[in-house]
XYZ file of C-alpha atoms in Angstrom:
749
model
C 95.152 2.761 -77.861
C 98.692 2.760 -79.224
C 100.981 5.673 -79.736
C 103.561 5.420 -82.509
C 106.468 7.762 -82.743
C 109.251 8.284 -85.238
C 111.440 5.893 -83.221
C 109.929 2.995 -85.151
C 112.172 3.745 -88.090
C 115.189 2.776 -86.015
C 115.949 -0.943 -86.318
C 117.763 -1.042 -83.029
C 114.643 -0.287 -80.969
C 112.388 -2.882 -79.436
C 108.674 -2.309 -78.961
C 107.272 -3.710 -75.756
C 103.555 -3.785 -74.942
C 102.834 -3.099 -71.273
C 99.612 -2.562 -69.397
C 99.439 0.559 -67.285
C 97.482 0.163 -64.054
C 93.948 -1.129 -64.280
C 92.942 0.804 -67.357
C 92.046 -0.906 -70.576
C 94.550 1.003 -72.660
C 98.213 0.095 -73.150
C 101.299 1.978 -74.141
C 104.274 1.131 -76.275
C 107.410 1.856 -74.366
C 110.515 2.393 -76.391
C 113.556 0.738 -74.940
C 116.946 0.973 -76.401
C 118.788 -2.198 -77.108
C 122.268 -2.450 -75.656
C 124.801 -1.480 -78.322
C 128.093 0.286 -78.542
C 128.640 3.537 -80.368
C 131.885 4.960 -81.624
C 132.790 8.523 -82.203
C 132.690 9.525 -85.796
C 133.838 13.073 -85.280
C 137.194 14.295 -84.205
C 135.874 16.190 -81.160
C 132.559 16.115 -79.385
C 130.631 19.320 -78.969
C 130.671 20.725 -75.463
C 127.431 20.323 -73.599
C 125.587 23.584 -73.106
C 125.930 25.023 -69.623
C 122.833 24.811 -67.511
C 121.560 28.083 -66.073
C 122.231 28.567 -62.389
C 119.315 27.507 -60.277
C 117.896 30.069 -57.791
C 115.989 27.492 -55.808
C 118.648 27.361 -53.120
C 118.646 31.159 -52.744
C 114.881 31.514 -52.505
C 114.661 28.452 -50.289
C 117.164 29.997 -47.867
C 115.244 33.275 -47.896
C 111.947 31.485 -47.266
C 113.426 29.420 -44.443
C 114.886 32.571 -42.880
C 111.568 34.405 -43.116
C 109.659 31.469 -41.641
C 112.198 31.098 -38.846
C 112.051 34.814 -38.038
C 108.250 34.805 -38.079
C 108.191 31.768 -35.792
C 110.587 33.455 -33.360
C 108.500 36.657 -33.304
C 105.289 34.675 -32.798
C 106.861 32.638 -29.991
C 108.051 35.871 -28.336
C 104.600 37.479 -28.426
C 102.569 34.341 -27.553
C 103.016 32.994 -23.992
C 101.182 29.748 -24.861
C 103.516 29.005 -27.761
C 106.496 29.840 -25.574
C 105.357 27.431 -22.861
C 104.797 24.676 -25.446
C 108.308 25.198 -26.845
C 109.795 25.114 -23.356
C 108.023 21.827 -22.608
C 108.563 20.009 -25.929
C 111.446 21.714 -27.769
C 113.761 23.265 -25.163
C 116.455 24.180 -27.700
C 113.900 26.273 -29.679
C 113.066 28.213 -26.496
C 116.802 28.815 -25.998
C 117.035 30.150 -29.569
C 114.187 32.632 -28.946
C 115.802 33.774 -25.689
C 119.142 34.208 -27.477
C 117.619 36.241 -30.351
C 115.935 38.691 -27.959
C 118.916 38.636 -25.531
C 116.763 37.656 -22.575
C 119.405 35.687 -20.676
C 122.672 36.817 -22.242
C 124.099 38.963 -25.018
C 125.336 37.804 -28.431
C 128.961 38.294 -27.454
C 128.666 36.268 -24.256
C 126.758 33.488 -26.033
C 129.398 33.283 -28.781
C 132.187 33.243 -26.175
C 130.523 30.456 -24.165
C 129.894 28.368 -27.292
C 133.521 28.763 -28.382
C 134.734 27.702 -24.927
C 132.470 24.631 -24.925
C 133.642 23.624 -28.405
C 137.332 23.923 -27.525
C 136.771 21.989 -24.281
C 134.922 19.214 -26.103
C 137.635 18.909 -28.770
C 140.413 18.841 -26.168
C 138.616 16.157 -24.165
C 137.885 14.163 -27.306
C 141.481 14.290 -28.540
C 143.481 14.202 -25.306
C 140.997 12.908 -22.750
C 139.924 14.420 -19.467
C 142.547 15.183 -16.893
C 142.692 12.654 -14.043
C 140.214 10.193 -15.669
C 141.295 6.812 -17.078
C 139.282 5.480 -19.987
C 137.171 2.456 -19.008
C 138.008 -0.925 -20.454
C 135.516 -1.971 -23.067
C 135.118 -5.710 -23.464
C 134.237 -6.848 -26.948
C 131.226 -9.045 -27.302
C 130.212 -11.235 -30.128
C 127.299 -10.410 -32.369
C 125.384 -13.525 -31.238
C 125.598 -12.553 -27.557
C 124.248 -9.116 -28.354
C 121.283 -10.583 -30.250
C 120.608 -13.096 -27.480
C 120.612 -10.445 -24.780
C 118.326 -8.240 -26.831
C 115.863 -11.105 -27.342
C 115.827 -11.803 -23.609
C 115.387 -8.147 -22.696
C 112.584 -7.374 -25.122
C 110.696 -10.638 -24.629
C 107.096 -10.352 -23.404
C 106.711 -10.837 -19.694
C 103.545 -12.001 -17.970
C 102.229 -9.728 -15.226
C 101.230 -11.500 -12.019
C 99.224 -9.945 -9.199
C 100.808 -10.026 -5.774
C 99.412 -12.710 -3.430
C 96.599 -11.410 -1.192
C 97.373 -10.892 2.453
C 94.878 -12.817 4.596
C 94.628 -11.500 8.119
C 93.498 -13.886 10.863
C 90.119 -13.309 12.430
C 91.475 -13.601 15.974
C 94.874 -12.511 17.150
C 96.093 -13.473 20.528
C 97.426 -10.656 22.605
C 101.058 -10.955 23.416
C 101.871 -10.666 27.050
C 104.855 -8.483 27.620
C 107.022 -10.062 30.278
C 110.193 -8.857 31.807
C 113.079 -10.929 30.568
C 114.894 -12.755 33.279
C 118.566 -12.152 33.065
C 120.914 -13.582 35.555
C 123.621 -11.110 36.534
C 125.667 -10.477 39.570
C 124.437 -7.718 41.852
C 126.850 -4.970 42.749
C 126.514 -3.175 46.075
C 127.391 0.482 46.164
C 127.838 2.135 49.529
C 126.679 5.808 49.761
C 126.403 8.428 52.479
C 123.364 8.499 54.662
C 120.822 11.137 53.549
C 118.013 12.494 55.649
C 114.551 12.528 54.052
C 113.509 15.878 52.648
C 110.292 17.485 53.811
C 108.068 19.524 51.460
C 108.033 23.239 52.210
C 104.737 24.790 53.195
C 103.269 27.271 50.677
C 102.335 30.575 52.311
C 100.639 33.585 50.746
C 101.976 36.787 52.272
C 99.847 39.721 53.301
C 101.688 42.047 50.880
C 100.650 39.969 47.910
C 96.972 40.060 48.903
C 97.056 43.811 49.476
C 98.830 44.438 46.179
C 96.345 42.291 44.285
C 93.399 44.054 45.918
C 94.951 47.456 45.188
C 95.551 46.412 41.568
C 91.879 45.436 41.141
C 90.497 48.596 42.735
C 92.808 51.082 41.015
C 92.413 49.404 37.639
C 88.621 49.613 37.920
C 88.787 53.272 38.985
C 91.240 54.144 36.196
C 89.232 52.415 33.455
C 85.934 53.957 34.652
C 87.448 57.438 34.776
C 89.099 56.988 31.395
C 85.754 55.985 29.902
C 84.087 58.940 31.613
C 86.794 61.330 30.354
C 86.468 59.885 26.852
C 82.699 60.436 26.954
C 83.141 64.014 28.208
C 85.710 64.628 25.480
C 83.339 63.314 22.799
C 80.483 65.461 24.168
C 82.820 68.457 24.228
C 83.768 67.926 20.576
C 80.114 67.566 19.558
C 79.097 70.717 21.458
C 81.989 72.654 19.960
C 81.030 71.477 16.481
C 77.421 72.581 17.039
C 78.543 76.026 18.213
C 80.831 76.498 15.220
C 78.246 75.307 12.702
C 75.281 77.171 14.221
C 74.276 80.632 13.037
C 74.570 83.733 15.197
C 70.806 83.942 15.704
C 70.633 80.435 17.209
C 73.542 80.875 19.627
C 72.910 81.367 23.301
C 75.102 82.154 26.286
C 74.273 78.831 27.954
C 76.024 76.956 25.146
C 79.331 78.556 26.063
C 78.798 77.847 29.771
C 78.009 74.201 28.986
C 81.154 73.987 26.882
C 83.288 75.241 29.758
C 81.586 72.795 32.150
C 82.319 69.831 29.864
C 85.937 70.901 29.572
C 86.295 71.103 33.363
C 84.638 67.697 33.878
C 86.893 66.143 31.247
C 89.957 67.576 32.978
C 88.905 66.293 36.425
C 88.110 62.799 35.122
C 91.430 62.665 33.308
C 93.326 63.647 36.462
C 91.570 60.945 38.517
C 92.116 58.337 35.799
C 95.776 59.244 35.502
C 96.355 58.944 39.263
C 94.481 55.626 39.522
C 96.301 54.307 36.451
C 99.663 55.162 38.015
C 98.730 53.311 41.236
C 97.401 50.313 39.300
C 100.534 50.129 37.154
C 102.724 50.317 40.274
C 100.791 47.450 41.893
C 100.965 45.426 38.662
C 104.717 45.938 38.404
C 105.254 44.965 42.060
C 103.176 41.798 41.659
C 104.969 40.898 38.443
C 108.350 41.424 40.092
C 107.364 39.346 43.124
C 106.181 36.478 40.910
C 109.366 36.559 38.857
C 111.577 36.577 41.983
C 109.870 33.402 43.252
C 107.296 34.414 45.826
C 105.684 31.744 47.977
C 102.279 31.043 46.506
C 100.421 28.101 44.959
C 100.856 27.653 41.185
C 97.113 28.180 40.650
C 97.219 31.563 42.390
C 100.294 32.578 40.446
C 98.664 31.626 37.116
C 95.482 33.539 38.013
C 97.485 36.584 39.073
C 99.519 36.502 35.859
C 96.316 36.312 33.826
C 94.871 39.298 35.709
C 98.108 41.233 35.213
C 98.039 40.626 31.464
C 94.340 41.487 31.178
C 94.604 44.657 33.291
C 97.591 45.889 31.323
C 95.729 45.392 28.050
C 92.582 47.112 29.414
C 94.548 50.100 30.705
C 96.426 50.443 27.430
C 93.205 50.267 25.402
C 91.454 52.836 27.620
C 94.424 55.203 27.347
C 94.488 54.775 23.561
C 90.766 55.553 23.259
C 91.110 58.650 25.419
C 94.228 59.792 23.532
C 92.467 59.408 20.171
C 89.468 61.430 21.365
C 91.735 63.975 23.039
C 93.659 64.502 19.789
C 90.398 65.510 18.110
C 89.665 67.785 21.039
C 93.139 69.348 20.828
C 92.632 70.108 17.139
C 89.214 71.602 17.903
C 90.621 73.642 20.795
C 93.340 74.983 18.544
C 90.803 76.649 16.266
C 88.340 77.402 19.058
C 91.011 79.346 20.934
C 91.566 81.414 17.815
C 87.822 82.075 17.607
C 87.717 83.011 21.291
C 90.692 85.335 20.875
C 89.021 87.011 17.897
C 85.734 87.382 19.815
C 87.526 88.841 22.831
C 89.432 91.311 20.682
C 86.231 92.361 18.889
C 84.466 92.759 22.237
C 87.256 94.968 23.593
C 87.239 97.065 20.432
C 83.467 97.607 20.638
C 83.726 98.507 24.322
C 86.438 101.046 23.513
C 84.459 102.589 20.643
C 81.060 102.558 22.380
C 81.376 102.565 26.194
C 78.467 101.025 28.048
C 77.398 98.807 25.149
C 75.572 95.631 26.209
C 77.245 92.890 24.195
C 75.145 90.105 25.703
C 71.980 91.403 24.010
C 70.819 89.763 20.815
C 70.464 93.125 19.051
C 73.085 95.730 19.806
C 71.768 99.213 20.531
C 74.665 101.380 19.325
C 74.412 104.974 20.489
C 76.740 107.374 18.808
C 78.269 107.983 15.441
C 78.480 104.739 13.480
C 80.917 106.328 11.040
C 83.609 105.831 13.666
C 82.948 102.088 13.537
C 83.090 102.101 9.737
C 86.372 104.042 9.672
C 87.852 101.733 12.274
C 86.688 98.672 10.326
C 88.261 100.085 7.152
C 91.576 100.683 8.903
C 91.414 97.218 10.426
C 90.824 95.665 7.014
C 93.753 97.580 5.544
C 95.971 96.428 8.409
C 94.949 92.803 7.919
C 95.545 93.106 4.184
C 99.062 94.405 4.820
C 99.701 91.521 7.201
C 98.357 89.074 4.633
C 100.612 90.547 1.932
C 103.604 90.326 4.271
C 102.806 86.711 5.156
C 102.330 85.929 1.474
C 105.740 87.417 0.648
C 107.420 85.434 3.422
C 105.667 82.280 2.255
C 106.816 82.859 -1.311
C 110.396 83.238 -0.096
C 110.129 80.012 1.900
C 108.636 78.153 -1.036
C 111.379 79.416 -3.370
C 114.020 78.400 -0.846
C 112.464 74.939 -0.522
C 112.233 74.624 -4.286
C 115.906 75.495 -4.709
C 116.872 72.685 -2.319
C 114.571 70.130 -3.960
C 114.900 68.261 -7.211
C 111.266 68.287 -8.326
C 111.063 72.025 -8.736
C 108.310 72.108 -11.307
C 105.980 69.930 -9.223
C 106.452 72.004 -6.086
C 105.944 75.256 -8.000
C 102.737 73.960 -9.510
C 101.400 72.818 -6.140
C 102.371 76.072 -4.449
C 100.752 78.135 -7.196
C 97.558 76.112 -6.988
C 97.347 76.498 -3.221
C 98.117 80.220 -3.360
C 95.609 80.761 -6.142
C 92.873 78.936 -4.243
C 93.591 80.845 -1.040
C 93.686 84.143 -2.894
C 90.359 83.464 -4.560
C 88.756 82.623 -1.206
C 90.135 85.769 0.393
C 89.081 87.958 -2.491
C 85.583 86.517 -2.420
C 85.220 87.154 1.292
C 86.603 90.668 0.959
C 84.265 91.476 -1.900
C 81.258 90.255 0.069
C 82.207 92.303 3.096
C 83.026 95.406 1.060
C 79.719 95.189 -0.794
C 77.826 94.828 2.483
C 79.659 97.791 3.980
C 79.090 99.853 0.845
C 75.383 99.022 0.798
C 75.062 99.884 4.462
C 76.946 103.152 3.922
C 74.691 104.102 1.006
C 71.591 103.319 3.017
C 72.801 105.336 5.979
C 73.804 108.233 3.697
C 70.338 108.329 2.156
C 68.716 108.201 5.556
C 70.992 110.985 6.822
C 70.179 113.180 3.823
C 66.491 112.548 4.295
C 66.691 113.439 7.965
C 68.733 116.527 7.194
C 66.121 117.664 4.651
C 63.345 117.186 7.167
C 65.308 119.070 9.822
C 65.988 121.913 7.393
C 62.323 122.176 6.490
C 61.321 122.175 10.152
C 63.852 124.916 10.891
C 62.517 127.033 8.023
C 58.918 126.561 9.187
C 59.913 127.511 12.715
C 61.633 130.642 11.504
C 58.634 131.672 9.376
C 56.234 131.083 12.257
C 58.456 133.079 14.562
C 58.575 136.006 12.121
C 54.797 135.943 11.711
C 54.350 135.956 15.478
C 56.709 138.923 15.820
C 54.747 140.880 13.184
C 51.443 140.139 14.892
C 52.810 141.246 18.247
C 54.169 144.404 16.632
C 50.775 145.347 15.216
C 49.057 144.518 18.498
C 51.345 146.591 20.702
C 51.788 149.503 18.268
C 48.599 151.373 19.355
C 49.570 151.016 22.993
C 52.779 152.821 22.229
C 50.889 155.869 21.038
C 48.529 155.988 24.033
C 51.019 157.873 26.181
C 51.580 160.596 23.596
C 50.372 164.182 24.112
C 48.424 164.109 20.904
C 45.499 161.974 22.034
C 44.046 160.485 25.160
C 42.509 157.095 24.432
C 40.094 155.928 27.072
C 37.981 153.504 25.192
C 38.227 151.019 22.436
C 36.580 153.295 19.930
C 38.979 156.035 20.690
C 41.939 153.598 20.300
C 40.624 152.389 16.958
C 40.141 155.939 15.799
C 43.648 156.769 16.874
C 45.053 153.719 15.052
C 43.125 154.729 11.959
C 44.421 158.183 12.293
C 48.016 157.128 12.848
C 48.229 154.201 10.409
C 45.824 153.782 7.573
C 44.701 150.290 6.634
C 46.302 150.459 3.207
C 49.705 151.106 4.693
C 49.365 148.167 7.098
C 48.406 145.838 4.283
C 51.316 147.066 2.200
C 53.688 146.560 5.114
C 52.431 142.995 5.626
C 52.796 142.283 1.923
C 56.359 143.605 1.930
C 57.175 141.509 4.956
C 55.681 138.373 3.431
C 57.555 139.046 0.206
C 60.858 139.429 2.046
C 60.225 136.266 3.994
C 59.321 134.364 0.803
C 62.453 135.581 -0.940
C 64.583 134.548 1.999
C 62.917 131.135 2.116
C 63.343 130.698 -1.629
C 67.025 131.642 -1.396
C 67.539 129.128 1.379
C 65.659 126.509 -0.623
C 67.777 127.145 -3.717
C 70.956 126.894 -1.650
C 69.784 123.661 -0.104
C 68.858 122.247 -3.517
C 72.347 123.105 -4.760
C 73.915 121.258 -1.846
C 71.526 118.356 -2.377
C 72.339 118.256 -6.109
C 76.078 118.273 -5.346
C 75.678 115.414 -2.889
C 73.501 113.508 -5.381
C 76.176 114.005 -8.053
C 78.820 112.665 -5.702
C 76.642 109.671 -4.908
C 76.084 108.991 -8.596
C 79.826 109.261 -9.231
C 80.491 106.842 -6.383
C 77.812 104.502 -7.714
C 79.267 104.669 -11.229
C 82.755 104.002 -9.886
C 81.481 101.046 -7.890
C 79.702 99.669 -10.948
C 82.860 100.013 -13.029
C 84.885 98.378 -10.286
C 82.359 95.567 -9.962
C 82.394 95.049 -13.743
C 86.203 95.033 -13.756
C 86.312 92.536 -10.896
C 83.695 90.372 -12.594
C 85.767 90.415 -15.768
C 88.888 89.606 -13.759
C 87.111 86.689 -12.075
C 85.884 85.489 -15.458
C 89.467 85.666 -16.735
C 90.623 83.672 -13.715
C 87.976 80.997 -14.237
C 88.785 80.924 -17.960
C 92.488 80.551 -17.183
C 91.767 77.780 -14.670
C 89.604 75.892 -17.209
C 92.322 76.208 -19.873
C 94.943 75.089 -17.363
C 92.823 72.021 -16.531
C 92.557 71.216 -20.252
C 96.325 71.597 -20.635
C 96.928 69.401 -17.586
C 94.714 66.699 -19.127
C 97.241 66.341 -21.978
C 99.975 65.584 -19.427
C 98.236 62.830 -17.515
C 100.197 59.635 -16.871
C 97.494 57.491 -18.466
C 97.662 56.413 -22.107
C 94.366 58.065 -23.034
C 92.660 61.152 -21.628
C 88.991 62.147 -21.842
C 88.649 65.918 -22.275
C 84.870 66.234 -22.541
C 84.474 67.644 -19.014
C 87.362 70.086 -19.494
C 85.945 71.340 -22.804
C 82.501 71.762 -21.230
C 83.998 73.751 -18.347
C 85.948 75.884 -20.825
C 82.777 76.581 -22.820
C 80.921 77.648 -19.660
C 83.784 79.861 -18.486
C 84.202 81.476 -21.931
C 80.546 82.132 -22.631
C 79.994 85.098 -24.996
C 83.740 85.203 -25.743
C 84.363 85.155 -29.490
C 87.933 83.857 -29.220
C 86.943 80.949 -26.987
C 83.960 80.107 -29.187
C 86.116 80.099 -32.331
C 88.720 77.916 -30.595
C 86.078 75.426 -29.447
C 84.513 75.303 -32.919
C 87.903 74.297 -34.353
C 88.099 71.203 -32.108
C 86.697 68.075 -33.870
C 83.609 66.397 -32.442
C 85.272 62.980 -32.174
C 87.774 64.429 -29.694
C 84.949 64.916 -27.175
C 83.800 61.313 -27.619
C 87.094 59.429 -27.978
C 89.510 61.723 -26.124
C 93.150 62.344 -26.987
C 96.451 60.584 -26.536
C 98.583 61.982 -23.722
C 102.173 63.109 -24.074
C 103.443 59.997 -22.293
C 101.439 57.771 -24.634
C 102.867 59.558 -27.683
C 106.391 59.020 -26.361
C 105.746 55.311 -25.862
C 104.098 54.929 -29.263
C 106.992 56.730 -30.922
C 109.232 53.795 -29.957
C 106.998 51.436 -31.947
C 106.781 53.929 -34.803
C 110.562 54.212 -34.954
C 111.081 50.443 -35.114
C 108.333 49.928 -37.710
C 109.521 52.776 -39.940
C 113.090 51.479 -39.928
C 111.891 47.960 -40.777
C 110.021 49.152 -43.885
C 112.455 51.912 -44.898
C 113.050 50.398 -48.384
C 109.358 49.935 -49.194
C 107.804 52.583 -51.422
C 104.333 54.049 -51.564
C 103.004 51.408 -53.991
C 104.373 48.542 -51.892
C 107.036 45.998 -52.870
C 107.687 42.314 -53.230
C 108.435 39.966 -50.370
C 112.244 40.022 -50.892
C 112.257 43.814 -50.601
C 110.359 43.570 -47.335
C 112.825 40.968 -46.115
C 115.839 43.055 -47.150
C 114.354 46.085 -45.419
C 113.854 44.066 -42.265
C 117.376 42.624 -42.427
C 118.741 46.128 -42.997
C 116.980 47.369 -39.849
C 118.567 44.535 -37.878
C 122.076 44.888 -39.282
C 122.139 48.682 -39.402
C 124.627 50.196 -36.987
C 122.878 53.191 -35.448
C 125.544 55.844 -35.418
C 123.815 59.031 -36.490
C 125.528 62.201 -37.529
C 125.022 65.447 -35.677
C 122.153 67.687 -36.720
C 123.391 70.932 -38.323
C 123.021 74.063 -36.246
C 121.230 75.858 -39.102
C 118.543 73.203 -39.088
C 118.090 73.461 -35.299
C 117.701 77.254 -35.623
C 114.871 76.830 -38.190
C 116.877 78.322 -41.023
C 116.060 77.403 -44.669
C 117.019 73.741 -45.202
C 116.631 71.301 -48.093
C 114.734 68.375 -46.563
C 114.645 66.397 -49.826
C 118.183 65.155 -49.132
C 117.104 63.410 -45.929
C 116.331 59.716 -46.008
C 114.083 57.776 -43.658
C 116.811 57.145 -41.086
C 117.811 60.833 -40.964
C 114.188 61.875 -40.499
C 113.639 59.324 -37.728
C 116.900 60.431 -36.083
C 115.805 64.074 -36.047
C 112.334 63.196 -34.801
C 113.911 61.129 -32.021
C 116.140 64.088 -31.066
C 113.185 66.444 -30.734
C 111.104 63.863 -28.845
C 113.918 63.389 -26.336
C 114.059 67.174 -25.864
C 110.278 67.459 -25.382
C 109.646 69.320 -28.656
C 106.596 67.458 -29.947
C 105.681 69.968 -32.736
C 109.145 69.694 -34.303
C 109.012 65.883 -34.082
C 105.607 65.942 -35.777
C 106.967 68.101 -38.617
C 109.824 65.676 -39.245
C 107.592 62.582 -39.099
C 105.329 64.290 -41.624
C 108.289 64.224 -44.088
C 108.236 60.405 -44.269
C 107.262 58.822 -47.583
C 106.036 55.403 -48.677
C 105.495 52.596 -46.208
C 107.127 54.476 -43.267
C 104.541 57.230 -43.659
C 101.730 54.681 -43.742
C 103.143 53.093 -40.578
C 103.400 56.512 -38.916
C 99.898 57.704 -39.897
C 98.127 56.665 -36.633
C 100.821 58.390 -34.601
C 100.615 61.470 -36.827
C 96.853 61.742 -36.337
C 97.107 61.259 -32.564
C 99.964 63.771 -32.236
C 98.155 66.317 -34.408
C 94.998 66.057 -32.274
C 97.084 66.320 -29.107
C 98.815 69.464 -30.365
C 95.512 71.008 -31.438
C 94.107 70.611 -27.932
C 97.304 71.832 -26.301
C 97.616 74.887 -28.563
C 93.934 75.702 -27.974
C 94.475 75.564 -24.209
C 97.610 77.731 -24.441
C 95.817 80.281 -26.645
C 92.915 80.539 -24.200
C 95.354 80.873 -21.278
C 97.177 83.710 -23.036
C 93.858 85.413 -23.822
C 92.743 85.049 -20.182
C 96.063 86.439 -18.904
C 95.830 89.497 -21.165
C 92.192 90.068 -20.180
C 93.096 89.825 -16.509
C 95.933 92.349 -16.887
C 93.581 94.856 -18.516
C 91.372 94.988 -15.407
C 94.045 95.135 -12.707
C-alpha cells in the first residue's frame, strides 16, 4: 500500500521505496534533495517562542515526594533500615541526618563545610609535611601487557598429598657430649639438716574435741528452740483464731510452757554456740600461726572449722527468722493480754467475787452499772481515737509539706483514713446495736417483773383487808359479852345477841361498802399503774423511732460513702498509666451502689454501651495521641474539606516542615472565657491554643478548640475528638455522682 502526499508536486523531492520490517506493505519516504536556498525577503520572521515546559518543575516535585516517602518508610521500617545500612550506607546516613539521630542540621553543615575546605586546601596546596610521590610514566603497551598477564586464566592445581610412613622409628634422646673444662668452687662445710618431728599438742586435741561437742549441743538446742518457737506461733495463732466458746484455760498454760521451753533452749544454744565459736577461733588462730601438726590433720581441721561455722550460722538464721515471727505475734498478744487483764480488773471492781474462770458469768447485782461504765469507756476511747486522728493528720500534713509528691501522699492518707474509719464505724455500730437490743430486752423484762410484783402486792393487800374484816366480824360478838345488857352462856344466846345488836342487813351492807371501797382503791391503783406503763411505753416507742431514724440516716450515709467510693474508683480509672482502661467493673459497682437512685440511673443511662465493651482512653493516652494529632493537623493545614490535589498536599507538608513555631500569646479575654470571635483563628492558632490547655491539664478547653478545626485537620483529629469526648463523659459522670454522694452524706450527718 502506498501513501501519496502533496509533496509529489515538488520536483526537488525524490521518492524512495523502502520495506518496513517483515510486513508486506511498503512506504514512500520523502527525502529532500540537497539544494541551497536564498532569502527572498528582506528580513526573516522571528520564530514563535515555545511555551515554558513544566516537566522540570513537576519532576523535581515528584522526586522530592518520592525521596521524602522513602525516608519516612525507612525510618518506620527496621528491615528497610537494616538493608540500607548493609547495601547503601550513604542512604542510611541521609535518613539519620533528616531525623537528627546522630547530629543536628547545624553541626552537619559545619562539619561538611570543614571537610570541603580541608579537601580543597589539600588539593591545591598539598598536605603539610608530606612530599608527593614520584609517578613514573609507563607506555601504553606495557600497561596492556601487564593487564593481559594479570587477567589471564590460571589453572588450579591441588596440593600434593602428604603420605605418612606406616612405621616411624622412635628417636632416642641422648645427652649431647660437650667437652668443657670443669671449674671447682670451694664452699664452706655445711652440716646435714635433720627433719623436725611433727607433734600434735594436747591443747589442739582438747580444742577440737570441745569444738565438736559444743557445736553439736548448740545446733541441737537451736533446732529445739526453733521447733518450740514454731509450736508457740501455731498455738498462739489457734488461740487468736478460735472463738470464745472453744477456748480453755489449758491453752494459755500450754502457751506459757512453750514460751519457757523456747527461752531455756535458746539460752543453752547461745552458751554452747559461744563456746564452740571460741574453740573454732582458737583452732583457726593456732593453724594460722603455724602449729605443729601433720598437713592431713590441718586440712581436716580446717574443713571441720568451715563446716561448723556454716552450720552454726544457718541454725542461728533459722532461729532468728522464726523468732521474728514470734516477736511480731508477741507484740499483738501482749496487747491482747493487757486488754484482758484490764477487763478482768474492771469486772472485779464492778462485781466483787465474780468467778471469771467460769464459762458463763453469773453476775449478781445491777447490770445497769456495767452498761453505764461501758458507755463511758466507749466515749473515752472515742475521744482518744479522735485525738490520735488529729495528731496523725498533723503529722501527715507536716510530711506532705516536706515532700514533693503531695497529691499522691494525700490520696494515700485519705484512703487509709477512710478505710480505718469505716472499719471503726462498723464495729461501733455492731456493738451499739447489741447493747441497745440487750437494753431493750432487759427493760421489757424489768417492766414485766414490775407489773407482776405490783399485781402480787395488790392481791396481798386485798387478802389482808378481807382477813381483817373477817376477824372483825368474828370477834365483834365477844366484845359485847362483857356488857351489862346480856349474859351469853351458850351459842344460841350469842347468836341471839348478835342478831339483836347487828341485823343481817346491816352486816351485808357494811361488807358491800367495804368491798366497794377496796375495789375503788384497786381500780385507782390500776389506773395509776396503767398511766405509768403508758408513759414508759411512749418513751420506748420514741426511743425506738429515734433509733430507726438514726439507723436509716446511718444507712443512707453508708450508701453515700459506698456511692462516693464507686465514683472515685471510676474517676481513678480515667487516670491510669495504661493507654486504655476498662471501666465495666467500675460501672457495675456504681450501679450496685446507686440502686434506686434516680440521678445515678440517669447518669448511667447516658453512658454509651460500647464504653462498657471497649473501654475508654486514659488521660495519659490522650496526651500522647495529641502529639500525633498536632503533627498531622499541621501537615494537612492547607487541605480543605473536599480534599486537594497532590501539590497542595506537598505544599502543606513542606509548610509544616519550614514553619517556624513562634506563637503569639493568647489574649487574656479569651483565657477568661469572654466573648471571642473564633472565625479569625487559623489551624495553627487553634492547635497552639489546644496545646496550651493540654499542657495546663485543661482537657475540656482543649477539646473545644480542637472541635473548631475544619477540613482535613478536623478529619485527622476525629478519632482523638471521639476518644476525648468519651473520656470527658465518663469523668463528668463520676464527678457528678461524687458531688451527689457528698451532698447526700452531709444531709445525714
